[in-house]
Amino acid sequence: AKSCGIDGQSVMEILCSDTKAAMSPYFMRPGFAFGGSCLPKDVRALRHLASQNDTPAHLLNAVLEANEAQIAKAEAMVEKSGATTVGFVGISFKPGTDDLRESPLISLAARLIDKGIEVNIYDPFVKEAYDSGTPGAGRGNETVPNLESRLVGDLDKLINDAGAVLVGNYYNETIETLREAAKTQIVVDLTRLHRDMVSDANYEGICW
């Protein structure tokens, strides 16, 4: 901040004044990688600004490195399961949207497909966008081949056809079904279905 002529403490005061979003428990919680059209781009822009001002940006570098590490960790968790078919619950960068721009789930799916693992996807918002012919459906996807044909509208079918289920986004209507599935089937959870669920024989959380 100082290299740009800005008071660093004033910047932090502004950030911390927002108790409902930026510094709230909604964001400050262990979990999977972040994505979307804003935050990754903004972090890269701040790194570039720091570089232009000859200012080390260790924290910003670590943010992107840690984000990449979470994707790699999820990839390793799926590979460890030995599943050859994986059912993704969610593919957009967050629940409630069909936006795939810089979605870490898209990156993860593409890596698994490249390794010969079949990936099917339950994402009601992305499927609705395709089914309704929404302009720009699938926007942000540049790496997952045949995305539309991989979408499944029936969660039970996704689970039954999968060797492992990967929970990437939290959808209220899926929770009880997925909790039940975790009793007998491999479930890799990147979002946490429920606070009382911890890693065991079939169920593995990315940070719990």
PDB file of C-alpha atoms in Angstrom:
ATOM      1  CA  ALA A   1       0.000   0.000   0.000  1.00  0.00           C
ATOM      2  CA  LYS A   2       2.726   2.449   0.970  1.00  0.00           C
ATOM      3  CA  SER A   3       4.522   2.031  -2.366  1.00  0.00           C
ATOM      4  CA  CYS A   4       1.332   3.315  -4.011  1.00  0.00           C
ATOM      5  CA  GLY A   5       1.037   6.270  -1.643  1.00  0.00           C
ATOM      6  CA  ILE A   6      -1.723   4.679   0.428  1.00  0.00           C
ATOM      7  CA  ASP A   7      -1.906   4.308   4.226  1.00  0.00           C
ATOM      8  CA  GLY A   8      -1.717   0.553   4.865  1.00  0.00           C
ATOM      9  CA  GLN A   9      -3.455   0.782   8.226  1.00  0.00           C
ATOM     10  CA  SER A  10      -6.316   2.722   6.654  1.00  0.00           C
ATOM     11  CA  VAL A  11      -6.712  -0.032   4.056  1.00  0.00           C
ATOM     12  CA  MET A  12      -6.956  -2.675   6.796  1.00  0.00           C
ATOM     13  CA  GLU A  13      -9.445  -0.562   8.746  1.00  0.00           C
ATOM     14  CA  ILE A  14     -11.656  -0.426   5.666  1.00  0.00           C
ATOM     15  CA  LEU A  15     -11.393  -4.187   5.129  1.00  0.00           C
ATOM     16  CA  CYS A  16     -12.169  -4.971   8.745  1.00  0.00           C
ATOM     17  CA  SER A  17     -15.151  -2.607   8.831  1.00  0.00           C
ATOM     18  CA  ASP A  18     -17.057  -5.106   6.679  1.00  0.00           C
ATOM     19  CA  THR A  19     -18.259  -7.667   9.243  1.00  0.00           C
ATOM     20  CA  LYS A  20     -20.843  -9.233   6.926  1.00  0.00           C
ATOM     21  CA  ALA A  21     -18.712 -10.339   3.997  1.00  0.00           C
ATOM     22  CA  ALA A  22     -14.999  -9.836   3.489  1.00  0.00           C
ATOM     23  CA  MET A  23     -13.780 -10.682   7.008  1.00  0.00           C
ATOM     24  CA  SER A  24     -16.721 -12.846   8.121  1.00  0.00           C
ATOM     25  CA  PRO A  25     -16.683 -16.579   8.930  1.00  0.00           C
ATOM     26  CA  TYR A  26     -18.366 -17.102   5.540  1.00  0.00           C
ATOM     27  CA  PHE A  27     -14.958 -16.553   3.932  1.00  0.00           C
ATOM     28  CA  MET A  28     -12.565 -17.231   6.802  1.00  0.00           C
ATOM     29  CA  ARG A  29     -13.041 -20.994   6.892  1.00  0.00           C
ATOM     30  CA  PRO A  30     -10.903 -23.938   5.735  1.00  0.00           C
ATOM     31  CA  GLY A  31     -12.062 -25.510   2.513  1.00  0.00           C
ATOM     32  CA  PHE A  32     -11.394 -25.879  -1.185  1.00  0.00           C
ATOM     33  CA  ALA A  33      -9.837 -23.431  -3.627  1.00  0.00           C
ATOM     34  CA  PHE A  34     -11.438 -20.146  -4.676  1.00  0.00           C
ATOM     35  CA  GLY A  35     -12.310 -19.079  -8.210  1.00  0.00           C
ATOM     36  CA  GLY A  36     -14.633 -16.796 -10.133  1.00  0.00           C
ATOM     37  CA  SER A  37     -14.186 -13.785 -12.352  1.00  0.00           C
ATOM     38  CA  CYS A  38     -13.015 -11.386  -9.632  1.00  0.00           C
ATOM     39  CA  LEU A  39     -10.751 -12.658  -6.861  1.00  0.00           C
ATOM     40  CA  PRO A  40      -8.146 -14.585  -8.913  1.00  0.00           C
ATOM     41  CA  LYS A  41      -7.867 -11.680 -11.350  1.00  0.00           C
ATOM     42  CA  ASP A  42      -7.629  -9.133  -8.540  1.00  0.00           C
ATOM     43  CA  VAL A  43      -4.894 -11.055  -6.731  1.00  0.00           C
ATOM     44  CA  ARG A  44      -2.878 -11.308  -9.943  1.00  0.00           C
ATOM     45  CA  ALA A  45      -3.381  -7.585 -10.581  1.00  0.00           C
ATOM     46  CA  LEU A  46      -2.147  -6.710  -7.104  1.00  0.00           C
ATOM     47  CA  ARG A  47       0.899  -8.927  -7.601  1.00  0.00           C
ATOM     48  CA  HIS A  48       1.630  -7.137 -10.868  1.00  0.00           C
ATOM     49  CA  LEU A  49       1.237  -3.757  -9.184  1.00  0.00           C
ATOM     50  CA  ALA A  50       3.605  -4.803  -6.403  1.00  0.00           C
ATOM     51  CA  SER A  51       6.135  -5.994  -8.980  1.00  0.00           C
ATOM     52  CA  GLN A  52       5.976  -2.700 -10.863  1.00  0.00           C
ATOM     53  CA  ASN A  53       6.661  -0.891  -7.607  1.00  0.00           C
ATOM     54  CA  ASP A  54       9.560  -3.200  -6.679  1.00  0.00           C
ATOM     55  CA  THR A  55       7.652  -4.379  -3.620  1.00  0.00           C
ATOM     56  CA  PRO A  56       7.770  -8.046  -2.542  1.00  0.00           C
ATOM     57  CA  ALA A  57       4.287  -9.590  -2.391  1.00  0.00           C
ATOM     58  CA  HIS A  58       4.918 -12.697  -0.315  1.00  0.00           C
ATOM     59  CA  LEU A  59       1.368 -12.993   0.999  1.00  0.00           C
ATOM     60  CA  LEU A  60      -0.214 -12.549  -2.425  1.00  0.00           C
ATOM     61  CA  ASN A  61       2.148 -15.141  -3.900  1.00  0.00           C
ATOM     62  CA  ALA A  62       1.272 -17.530  -1.095  1.00  0.00           C
ATOM     63  CA  VAL A  63      -2.460 -17.052  -1.705  1.00  0.00           C
ATOM     64  CA  LEU A  64      -2.203 -18.277  -5.292  1.00  0.00           C
ATOM     65  CA  GLU A  65       0.241 -21.047  -4.375  1.00  0.00           C
ATOM     66  CA  ALA A  66      -2.055 -22.285  -1.605  1.00  0.00           C
ATOM     67  CA  ASN A  67      -5.030 -22.157  -3.952  1.00  0.00           C
ATOM     68  CA  GLU A  68      -3.222 -24.309  -6.495  1.00  0.00           C
ATOM     69  CA  ALA A  69      -2.138 -26.680  -3.719  1.00  0.00           C
ATOM     70  CA  GLN A  70      -5.770 -27.274  -2.711  1.00  0.00           C
ATOM     71  CA  ILE A  71      -6.675 -28.307  -6.261  1.00  0.00           C
ATOM     72  CA  ALA A  72      -3.700 -30.678  -6.327  1.00  0.00           C
ATOM     73  CA  LYS A  73      -4.709 -32.071  -2.931  1.00  0.00           C
ATOM     74  CA  ALA A  74      -8.252 -32.776  -4.121  1.00  0.00           C
ATOM     75  CA  GLU A  75      -6.853 -34.448  -7.219  1.00  0.00           C
ATOM     76  CA  ALA A  76      -4.680 -36.701  -5.052  1.00  0.00           C
ATOM     77  CA  MET A  77      -7.661 -37.567  -2.827  1.00  0.00           C
ATOM     78  CA  VAL A  78      -9.674 -38.743  -5.824  1.00  0.00           C
ATOM     79  CA  GLU A  79      -6.745 -40.736  -7.232  1.00  0.00           C
ATOM     80  CA  LYS A  80      -6.208 -42.375  -3.853  1.00  0.00           C
ATOM     81  CA  SER A  81      -9.811 -43.615  -3.905  1.00  0.00           C
ATOM     82  CA  GLY A  82      -9.024 -45.712  -6.980  1.00  0.00           C
ATOM     83  CA  ALA A  83     -12.323 -44.715  -8.600  1.00  0.00           C
ATOM     84  CA  THR A  84     -12.445 -44.779 -12.395  1.00  0.00           C
ATOM     85  CA  THR A  85     -15.747 -42.876 -12.537  1.00  0.00           C
ATOM     86  CA  VAL A  86     -16.301 -39.793 -10.376  1.00  0.00           C
ATOM     87  CA  GLY A  87     -19.558 -37.950  -9.868  1.00  0.00           C
ATOM     88  CA  PHE A  88     -19.060 -34.236  -9.246  1.00  0.00           C
ATOM     89  CA  VAL A  89     -21.680 -32.413  -7.198  1.00  0.00           C
ATOM     90  CA  GLY A  90     -21.121 -28.910  -8.505  1.00  0.00           C
ATOM     91  CA  ILE A  91     -18.837 -27.601 -11.241  1.00  0.00           C
ATOM     92  CA  SER A  92     -19.427 -23.829 -11.127  1.00  0.00           C
ATOM     93  CA  PHE A  93     -17.092 -21.658  -9.060  1.00  0.00           C
ATOM     94  CA  LYS A  94     -19.711 -21.370  -6.301  1.00  0.00           C
ATOM     95  CA  PRO A  95     -23.246 -22.626  -5.641  1.00  0.00           C
ATOM     96  CA  GLY A  96     -26.177 -20.669  -7.022  1.00  0.00           C
ATOM     97  CA  THR A  97     -24.611 -19.760 -10.363  1.00  0.00           C
ATOM     98  CA  ASP A  98     -23.805 -21.284 -13.731  1.00  0.00           C
ATOM     99  CA  ASP A  99     -20.599 -19.220 -13.954  1.00  0.00           C
ATOM    100  CA  LEU A 100     -17.580 -21.421 -14.636  1.00  0.00           C
ATOM    101  CA  ARG A 101     -14.968 -18.686 -14.946  1.00  0.00           C
ATOM    102  CA  GLU A 102     -11.787 -19.846 -13.200  1.00  0.00           C
ATOM    103  CA  SER A 103     -13.757 -22.478 -11.297  1.00  0.00           C
ATOM    104  CA  PRO A 104     -11.300 -24.720  -9.445  1.00  0.00           C
ATOM    105  CA  LEU A 105     -13.767 -27.569  -9.969  1.00  0.00           C
ATOM    106  CA  ILE A 106     -13.409 -27.172 -13.731  1.00  0.00           C
ATOM    107  CA  SER A 107      -9.631 -27.373 -13.318  1.00  0.00           C
ATOM    108  CA  LEU A 108      -9.948 -30.450 -11.113  1.00  0.00           C
ATOM    109  CA  ALA A 109     -12.349 -32.200 -13.500  1.00  0.00           C
ATOM    110  CA  ALA A 110     -10.063 -31.517 -16.466  1.00  0.00           C
ATOM    111  CA  ARG A 111      -7.062 -32.998 -14.661  1.00  0.00           C
ATOM    112  CA  LEU A 112      -8.961 -36.163 -13.769  1.00  0.00           C
ATOM    113  CA  ILE A 113     -10.272 -36.550 -17.317  1.00  0.00           C
ATOM    114  CA  ASP A 114      -6.736 -36.170 -18.651  1.00  0.00           C
ATOM    115  CA  LYS A 115      -5.768 -39.107 -16.424  1.00  0.00           C
ATOM    116  CA  GLY A 116      -8.472 -41.324 -17.907  1.00  0.00           C
ATOM    117  CA  ILE A 117     -11.043 -40.921 -15.138  1.00  0.00           C
ATOM    118  CA  GLU A 118     -14.641 -40.565 -16.288  1.00  0.00           C
ATOM    119  CA  VAL A 119     -16.323 -37.468 -14.820  1.00  0.00           C
ATOM    120  CA  ASN A 120     -20.070 -36.903 -14.610  1.00  0.00           C
ATOM    121  CA  ILE A 121     -21.557 -33.782 -13.088  1.00  0.00           C
ATOM    122  CA  TYR A 122     -24.616 -32.779 -11.083  1.00  0.00           C
ATOM    123  CA  ASP A 123     -24.947 -29.003 -11.144  1.00  0.00           C
ATOM    124  CA  PRO A 124     -28.557 -27.787 -11.351  1.00  0.00           C
ATOM    125  CA  PHE A 125     -27.623 -24.243 -12.341  1.00  0.00           C
ATOM    126  CA  VAL A 126     -25.231 -25.173 -15.126  1.00  0.00           C
ATOM    127  CA  LYS A 127     -27.659 -27.806 -16.441  1.00  0.00           C
ATOM    128  CA  GLU A 128     -30.538 -25.339 -16.388  1.00  0.00           C
ATOM    129  CA  ALA A 129     -28.461 -22.866 -18.381  1.00  0.00           C
ATOM    130  CA  TYR A 130     -27.837 -25.468 -21.074  1.00  0.00           C
ATOM    131  CA  ASP A 131     -31.376 -26.872 -21.051  1.00  0.00           C
ATOM    132  CA  SER A 132     -32.964 -23.438 -21.377  1.00  0.00           C
ATOM    133  CA  GLY A 133     -30.574 -22.325 -24.096  1.00  0.00           C
ATOM    134  CA  THR A 134     -29.225 -19.490 -21.994  1.00  0.00           C
ATOM    135  CA  PRO A 135     -26.766 -17.390 -24.025  1.00  0.00           C
ATOM    136  CA  GLY A 136     -23.299 -18.009 -22.701  1.00  0.00           C
ATOM    137  CA  ALA A 137     -24.128 -21.364 -21.081  1.00  0.00           C
ATOM    138  CA  GLY A 138     -20.850 -23.006 -20.149  1.00  0.00           C
ATOM    139  CA  ARG A 139     -19.006 -19.687 -20.150  1.00  0.00           C
ATOM    140  CA  GLY A 140     -15.604 -20.013 -18.597  1.00  0.00           C
ATOM    141  CA  ASN A 141     -15.107 -23.651 -19.546  1.00  0.00           C
ATOM    142  CA  GLU A 142     -12.093 -24.094 -21.782  1.00  0.00           C
ATOM    143  CA  THR A 143     -10.736 -27.392 -20.486  1.00  0.00           C
ATOM    144  CA  VAL A 144     -13.515 -29.944 -19.850  1.00  0.00           C
ATOM    145  CA  PRO A 145     -14.490 -31.684 -23.107  1.00  0.00           C
ATOM    146  CA  ASN A 146     -18.179 -32.380 -23.819  1.00  0.00           C
ATOM    147  CA  LEU A 147     -19.301 -30.608 -20.673  1.00  0.00           C
ATOM    148  CA  GLU A 148     -22.992 -30.542 -21.590  1.00  0.00           C
ATOM    149  CA  SER A 149     -23.119 -34.302 -22.168  1.00  0.00           C
ATOM    150  CA  ARG A 150     -21.507 -34.929 -18.777  1.00  0.00           C
ATOM    151  CA  LEU A 151     -24.309 -33.152 -16.900  1.00  0.00           C
ATOM    152  CA  VAL A 152     -26.737 -35.368 -14.984  1.00  0.00           C
ATOM    153  CA  GLY A 153     -30.073 -34.087 -13.719  1.00  0.00           C
ATOM    154  CA  ASP A 154     -30.701 -36.962 -11.284  1.00  0.00           C
ATOM    155  CA  LEU A 155     -28.484 -36.986  -8.183  1.00  0.00           C
ATOM    156  CA  ASP A 156     -29.324 -40.612  -7.371  1.00  0.00           C
ATOM    157  CA  LYS A 157     -28.193 -41.689 -10.836  1.00  0.00           C
ATOM    158  CA  LEU A 158     -24.966 -39.726 -10.447  1.00  0.00           C
ATOM    159  CA  ILE A 159     -24.256 -41.492  -7.148  1.00  0.00           C
ATOM    160  CA  ASN A 160     -25.192 -44.964  -8.396  1.00  0.00           C
ATOM    161  CA  ASP A 161     -23.008 -44.665 -11.501  1.00  0.00           C
ATOM    162  CA  ALA A 162     -19.971 -43.307  -9.638  1.00  0.00           C
ATOM    163  CA  GLY A 163     -17.085 -45.116  -8.034  1.00  0.00           C
ATOM    164  CA  ALA A 164     -16.592 -41.999  -5.913  1.00  0.00           C
ATOM    165  CA  VAL A 165     -18.642 -38.866  -5.355  1.00  0.00           C
ATOM    166  CA  LEU A 166     -16.889 -35.506  -5.108  1.00  0.00           C
ATOM    167  CA  VAL A 167     -18.837 -32.766  -3.348  1.00  0.00           C
ATOM    168  CA  GLY A 168     -17.619 -29.449  -4.712  1.00  0.00           C
ATOM    169  CA  ASN A 169     -20.596 -27.151  -4.069  1.00  0.00           C
ATOM    170  CA  TYR A 170     -23.116 -27.075  -1.245  1.00  0.00           C
ATOM    171  CA  TYR A 171     -26.727 -27.484  -2.387  1.00  0.00           C
ATOM    172  CA  ASN A 172     -29.297 -27.794   0.407  1.00  0.00           C
ATOM    173  CA  GLU A 173     -31.425 -30.287  -1.503  1.00  0.00           C
ATOM    174  CA  THR A 174     -28.504 -32.740  -1.831  1.00  0.00           C
ATOM    175  CA  ILE A 175     -27.275 -32.905   1.757  1.00  0.00           C
ATOM    176  CA  GLU A 176     -29.314 -35.770   3.187  1.00  0.00           C
ATOM    177  CA  THR A 177     -28.881 -37.895   0.076  1.00  0.00           C
ATOM    178  CA  LEU A 178     -25.123 -37.388   0.136  1.00  0.00           C
ATOM    179  CA  ARG A 179     -24.873 -38.040   3.862  1.00  0.00           C
ATOM    180  CA  GLU A 180     -26.657 -41.340   3.337  1.00  0.00           C
ATOM    181  CA  ALA A 181     -24.413 -42.197   0.386  1.00  0.00           C
ATOM    182  CA  ALA A 182     -21.307 -41.577   2.498  1.00  0.00           C
ATOM    183  CA  LYS A 183     -22.250 -44.534   4.713  1.00  0.00           C
ATOM    184  CA  THR A 184     -21.546 -47.032   1.936  1.00  0.00           C
ATOM    185  CA  GLN A 185     -19.776 -45.165  -0.848  1.00  0.00           C
ATOM    186  CA  ILE A 186     -16.574 -43.171  -1.241  1.00  0.00           C
ATOM    187  CA  VAL A 187     -17.323 -39.477  -0.821  1.00  0.00           C
ATOM    188  CA  VAL A 188     -14.662 -36.784  -1.183  1.00  0.00           C
ATOM    189  CA  ASP A 189     -16.031 -33.616   0.404  1.00  0.00           C
ATOM    190  CA  LEU A 190     -14.535 -30.229  -0.483  1.00  0.00           C
ATOM    191  CA  THR A 191     -17.277 -28.102   1.070  1.00  0.00           C
ATOM    192  CA  ARG A 192     -18.391 -30.005   4.221  1.00  0.00           C
ATOM    193  CA  LEU A 193     -21.823 -31.536   4.103  1.00  0.00           C
ATOM    194  CA  HIS A 194     -22.322 -31.281   7.851  1.00  0.00           C
ATOM    195  CA  ARG A 195     -20.281 -30.135  10.836  1.00  0.00           C
ATOM    196  CA  ASP A 196     -20.465 -33.536  12.526  1.00  0.00           C
ATOM    197  CA  MET A 197     -18.924 -35.362   9.558  1.00  0.00           C
ATOM    198  CA  VAL A 198     -15.205 -36.136   9.778  1.00  0.00           C
ATOM    199  CA  SER A 199     -12.959 -38.311   7.647  1.00  0.00           C
ATOM    200  CA  ASP A 200     -13.474 -42.046   8.087  1.00  0.00           C
ATOM    201  CA  ALA A 201     -13.420 -45.215   5.975  1.00  0.00           C
ATOM    202  CA  ASN A 202     -15.657 -43.998   3.124  1.00  0.00           C
ATOM    203  CA  TYR A 203     -15.851 -40.265   3.714  1.00  0.00           C
ATOM    204  CA  GLU A 204     -12.904 -37.881   3.403  1.00  0.00           C
ATOM    205  CA  GLY A 205     -13.009 -34.135   3.899  1.00  0.00           C
ATOM    206  CA  ILE A 206     -10.314 -31.932   2.435  1.00  0.00           C
ATOM    207  CA  CYS A 207      -9.641 -30.089   5.734  1.00  0.00           C
ATOM    208  CA  TRP A 208     -11.535 -32.104   8.370  1.00  0.00           C
TER     209      TRP A 208
END
